Short mmCIF file of N, CA and C in Angstrom, two decimals:
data_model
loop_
_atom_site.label_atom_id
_atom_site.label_comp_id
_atom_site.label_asym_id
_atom_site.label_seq_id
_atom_site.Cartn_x
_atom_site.Cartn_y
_atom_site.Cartn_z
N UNK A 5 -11.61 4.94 -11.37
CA UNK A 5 -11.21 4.69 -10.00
C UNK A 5 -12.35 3.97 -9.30
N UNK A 6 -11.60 2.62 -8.79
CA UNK A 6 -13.04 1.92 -7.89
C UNK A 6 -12.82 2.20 -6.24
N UNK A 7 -14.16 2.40 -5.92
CA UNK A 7 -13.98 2.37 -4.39
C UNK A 7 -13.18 1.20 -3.80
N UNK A 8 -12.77 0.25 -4.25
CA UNK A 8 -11.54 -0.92 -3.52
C UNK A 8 -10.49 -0.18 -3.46
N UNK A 9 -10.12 -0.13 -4.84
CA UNK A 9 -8.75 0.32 -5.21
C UNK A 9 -8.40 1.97 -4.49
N UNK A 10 -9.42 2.87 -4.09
CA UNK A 10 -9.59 4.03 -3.66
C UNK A 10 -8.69 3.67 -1.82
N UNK A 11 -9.62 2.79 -1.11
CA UNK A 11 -9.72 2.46 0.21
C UNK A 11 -8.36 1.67 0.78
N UNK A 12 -7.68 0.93 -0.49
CA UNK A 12 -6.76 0.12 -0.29
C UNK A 12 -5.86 1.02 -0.64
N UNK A 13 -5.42 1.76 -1.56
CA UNK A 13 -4.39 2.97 -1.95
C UNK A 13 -4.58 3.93 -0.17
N UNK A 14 -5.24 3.92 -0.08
CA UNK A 14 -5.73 4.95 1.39
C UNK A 14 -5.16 3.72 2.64
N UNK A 15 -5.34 2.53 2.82
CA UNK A 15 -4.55 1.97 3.14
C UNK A 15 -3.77 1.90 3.57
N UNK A 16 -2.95 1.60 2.56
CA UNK A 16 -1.04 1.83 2.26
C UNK A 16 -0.51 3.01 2.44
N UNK A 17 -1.50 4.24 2.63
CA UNK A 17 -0.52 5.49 2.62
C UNK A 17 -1.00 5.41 4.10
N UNK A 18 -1.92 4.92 4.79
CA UNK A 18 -1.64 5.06 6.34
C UNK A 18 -0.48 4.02 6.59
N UNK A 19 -0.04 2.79 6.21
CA UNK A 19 0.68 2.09 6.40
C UNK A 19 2.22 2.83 6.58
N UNK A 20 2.20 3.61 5.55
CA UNK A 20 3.55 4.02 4.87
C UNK A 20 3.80 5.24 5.97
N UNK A 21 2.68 5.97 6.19
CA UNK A 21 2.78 7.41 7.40
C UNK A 21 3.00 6.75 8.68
N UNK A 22 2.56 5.45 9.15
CA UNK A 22 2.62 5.24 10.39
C UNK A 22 4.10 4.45 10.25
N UNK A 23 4.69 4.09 9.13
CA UNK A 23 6.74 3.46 9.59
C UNK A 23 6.91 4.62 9.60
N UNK A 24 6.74 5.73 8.76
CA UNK A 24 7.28 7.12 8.98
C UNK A 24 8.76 7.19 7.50
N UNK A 25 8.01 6.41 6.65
CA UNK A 25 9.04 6.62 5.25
C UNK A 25 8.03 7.23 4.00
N UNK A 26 9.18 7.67 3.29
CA UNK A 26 8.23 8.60 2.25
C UNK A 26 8.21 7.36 0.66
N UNK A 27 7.24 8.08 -0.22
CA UNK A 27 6.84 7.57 -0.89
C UNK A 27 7.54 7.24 -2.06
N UNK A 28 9.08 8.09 -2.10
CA UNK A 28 10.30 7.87 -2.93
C UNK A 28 10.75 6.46 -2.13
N UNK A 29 10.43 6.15 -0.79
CA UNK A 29 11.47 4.94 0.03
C UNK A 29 10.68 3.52 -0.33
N UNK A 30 9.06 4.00 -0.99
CA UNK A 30 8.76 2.62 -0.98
C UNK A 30 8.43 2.47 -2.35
N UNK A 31 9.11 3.22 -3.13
CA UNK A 31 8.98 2.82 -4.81
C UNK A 31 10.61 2.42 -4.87
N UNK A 32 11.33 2.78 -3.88
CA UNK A 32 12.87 2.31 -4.47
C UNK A 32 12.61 0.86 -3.58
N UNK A 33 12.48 0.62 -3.10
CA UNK A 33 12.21 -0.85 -2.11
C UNK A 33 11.15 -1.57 -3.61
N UNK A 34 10.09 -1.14 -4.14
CA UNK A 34 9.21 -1.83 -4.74
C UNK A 34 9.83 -1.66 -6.28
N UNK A 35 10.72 -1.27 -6.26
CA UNK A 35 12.12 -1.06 -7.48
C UNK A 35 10.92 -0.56 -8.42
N UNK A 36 10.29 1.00 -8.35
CA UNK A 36 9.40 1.86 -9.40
C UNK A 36 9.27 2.91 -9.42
N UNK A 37 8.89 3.67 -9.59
CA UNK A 37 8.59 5.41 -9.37
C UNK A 37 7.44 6.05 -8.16
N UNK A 38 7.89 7.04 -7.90
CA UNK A 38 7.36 7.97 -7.27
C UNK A 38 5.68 8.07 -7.37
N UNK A 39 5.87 8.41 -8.45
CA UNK A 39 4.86 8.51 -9.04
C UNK A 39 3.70 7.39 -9.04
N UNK A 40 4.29 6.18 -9.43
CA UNK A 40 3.24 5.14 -9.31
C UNK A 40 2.42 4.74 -7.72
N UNK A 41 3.46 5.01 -6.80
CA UNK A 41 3.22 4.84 -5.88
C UNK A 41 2.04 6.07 -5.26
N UNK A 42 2.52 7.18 -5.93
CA UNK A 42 0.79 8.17 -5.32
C UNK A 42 -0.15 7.98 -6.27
N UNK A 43 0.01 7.03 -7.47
CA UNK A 43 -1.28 6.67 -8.24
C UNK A 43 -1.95 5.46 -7.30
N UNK A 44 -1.19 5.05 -6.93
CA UNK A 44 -2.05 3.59 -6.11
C UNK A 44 -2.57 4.72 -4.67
N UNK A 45 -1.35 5.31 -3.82
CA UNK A 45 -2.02 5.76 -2.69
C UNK A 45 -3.81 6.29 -3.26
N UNK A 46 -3.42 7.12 -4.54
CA UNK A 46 -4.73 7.72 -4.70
C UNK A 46 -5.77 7.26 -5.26
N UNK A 47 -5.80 5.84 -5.69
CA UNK A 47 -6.78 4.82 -5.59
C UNK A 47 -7.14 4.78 -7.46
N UNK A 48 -5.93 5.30 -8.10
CA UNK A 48 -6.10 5.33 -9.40
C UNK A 48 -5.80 4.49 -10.16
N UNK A 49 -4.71 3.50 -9.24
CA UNK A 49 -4.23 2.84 -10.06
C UNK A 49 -3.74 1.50 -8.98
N UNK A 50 -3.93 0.13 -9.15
CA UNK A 50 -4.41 -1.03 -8.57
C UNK A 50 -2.29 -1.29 -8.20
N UNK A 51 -2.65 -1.82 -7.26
CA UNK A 51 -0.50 -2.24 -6.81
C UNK A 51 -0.49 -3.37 -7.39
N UNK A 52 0.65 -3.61 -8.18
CA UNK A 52 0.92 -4.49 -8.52
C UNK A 52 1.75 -5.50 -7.37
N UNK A 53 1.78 -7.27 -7.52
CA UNK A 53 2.36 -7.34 -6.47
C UNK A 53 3.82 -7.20 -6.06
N UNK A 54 4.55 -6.63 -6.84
CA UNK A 54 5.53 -6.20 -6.45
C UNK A 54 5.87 -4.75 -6.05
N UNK A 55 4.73 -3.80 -6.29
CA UNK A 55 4.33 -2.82 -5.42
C UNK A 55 4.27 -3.16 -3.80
N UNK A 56 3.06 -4.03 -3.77
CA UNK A 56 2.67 -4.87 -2.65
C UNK A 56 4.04 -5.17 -1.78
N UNK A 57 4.74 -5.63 -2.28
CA UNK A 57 6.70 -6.31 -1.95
C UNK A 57 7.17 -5.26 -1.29
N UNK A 58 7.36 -4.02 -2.44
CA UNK A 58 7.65 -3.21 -1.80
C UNK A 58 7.02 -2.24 -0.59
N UNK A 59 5.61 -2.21 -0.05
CA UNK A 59 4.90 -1.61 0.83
C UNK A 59 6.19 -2.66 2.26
N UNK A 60 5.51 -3.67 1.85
CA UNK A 60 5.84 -4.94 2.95
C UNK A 60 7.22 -4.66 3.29
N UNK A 61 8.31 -4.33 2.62
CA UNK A 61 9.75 -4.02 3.22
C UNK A 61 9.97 -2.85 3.36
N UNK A 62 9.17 -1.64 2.91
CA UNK A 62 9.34 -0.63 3.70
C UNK A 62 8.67 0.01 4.85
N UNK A 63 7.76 -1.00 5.19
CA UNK A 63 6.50 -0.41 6.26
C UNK A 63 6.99 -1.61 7.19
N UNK A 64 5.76 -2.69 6.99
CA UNK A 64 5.46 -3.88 8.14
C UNK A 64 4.45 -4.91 7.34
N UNK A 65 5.23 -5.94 7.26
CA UNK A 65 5.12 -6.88 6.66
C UNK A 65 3.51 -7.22 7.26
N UNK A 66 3.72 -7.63 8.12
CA UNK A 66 2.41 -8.36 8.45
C UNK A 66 1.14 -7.69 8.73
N UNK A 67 1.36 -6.61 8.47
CA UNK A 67 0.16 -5.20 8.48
C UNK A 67 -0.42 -5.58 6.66
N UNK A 68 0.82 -5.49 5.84
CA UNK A 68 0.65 -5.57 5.16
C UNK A 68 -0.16 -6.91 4.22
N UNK A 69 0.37 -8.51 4.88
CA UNK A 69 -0.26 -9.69 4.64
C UNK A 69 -1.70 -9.43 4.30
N UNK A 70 -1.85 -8.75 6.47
CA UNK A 70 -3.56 -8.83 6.53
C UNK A 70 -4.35 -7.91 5.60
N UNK A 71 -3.59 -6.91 5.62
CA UNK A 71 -4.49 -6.20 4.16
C UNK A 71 -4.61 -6.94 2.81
N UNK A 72 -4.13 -7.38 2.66
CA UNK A 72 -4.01 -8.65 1.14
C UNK A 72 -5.56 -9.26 1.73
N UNK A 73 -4.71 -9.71 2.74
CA UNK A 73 -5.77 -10.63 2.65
C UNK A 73 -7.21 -10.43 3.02
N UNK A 74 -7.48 -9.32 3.74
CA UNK A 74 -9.07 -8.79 3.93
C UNK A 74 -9.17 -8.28 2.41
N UNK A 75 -8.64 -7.87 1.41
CA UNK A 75 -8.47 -7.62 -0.16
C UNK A 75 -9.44 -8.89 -0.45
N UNK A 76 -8.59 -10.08 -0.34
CA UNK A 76 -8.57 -10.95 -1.26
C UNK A 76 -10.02 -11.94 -0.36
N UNK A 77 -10.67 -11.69 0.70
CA UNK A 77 -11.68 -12.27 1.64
C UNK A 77 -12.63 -11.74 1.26
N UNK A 78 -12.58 -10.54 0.98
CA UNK A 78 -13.48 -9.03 0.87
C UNK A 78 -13.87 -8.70 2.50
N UNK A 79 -13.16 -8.94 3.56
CA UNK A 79 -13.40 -8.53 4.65
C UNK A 79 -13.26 -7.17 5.41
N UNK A 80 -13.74 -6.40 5.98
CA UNK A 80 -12.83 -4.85 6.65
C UNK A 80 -12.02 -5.04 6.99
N UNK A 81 -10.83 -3.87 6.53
CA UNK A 81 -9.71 -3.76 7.15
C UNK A 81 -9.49 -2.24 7.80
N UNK A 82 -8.94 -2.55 8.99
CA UNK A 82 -8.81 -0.74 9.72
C UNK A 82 -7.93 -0.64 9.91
N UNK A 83 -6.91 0.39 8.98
CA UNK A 83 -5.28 0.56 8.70
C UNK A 83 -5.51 1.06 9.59
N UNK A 84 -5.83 1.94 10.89
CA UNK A 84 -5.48 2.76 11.86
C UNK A 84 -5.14 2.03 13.24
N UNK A 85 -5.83 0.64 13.37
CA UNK A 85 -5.14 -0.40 13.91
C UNK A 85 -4.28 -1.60 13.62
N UNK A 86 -3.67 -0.98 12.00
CA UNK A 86 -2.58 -2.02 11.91
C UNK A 86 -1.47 -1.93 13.08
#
């Protein structure tokens, strides 16, 4: 487990608590399991981008972009003001 993948899984599960859908709603949106989805919340396991797909249609798309993209900048991102 890397501290990215830790912070960004931590992320997405504020993403996912603040639409107010559970973690069965954004593995059937990201067409995967339950399960995979609390391996990424828990920073064990990296989203694939169709994980990613699915965060974005069950949360908020553009919460979601900017996290990619402070990802992909290496810039801070503060899910508590997405």
């Amino acid at each position: 487990m890397t501290a990215d993948s830790m912070w960004l899984g931590q992320a997405l599960r504020v993403l996912r608590l603040r639409a107010g859908v559970t973690q069965e709603y954004v593995a059937y949106c990201a067409r995967t399991t339950q399960a995979q989805i609390a391996r990424v919340e828990l920073g064990t396991r990296q989203p694939t981008l169709c994980v990613l797909r699915g965060y974005a249609r069950a949360t908020n798309p553009d919460a979601v972009m900017r996290l990619c993209a402070s990802v992909i900048l290496g810039e801070e991102y503060d899910a508590m003001s997405a």
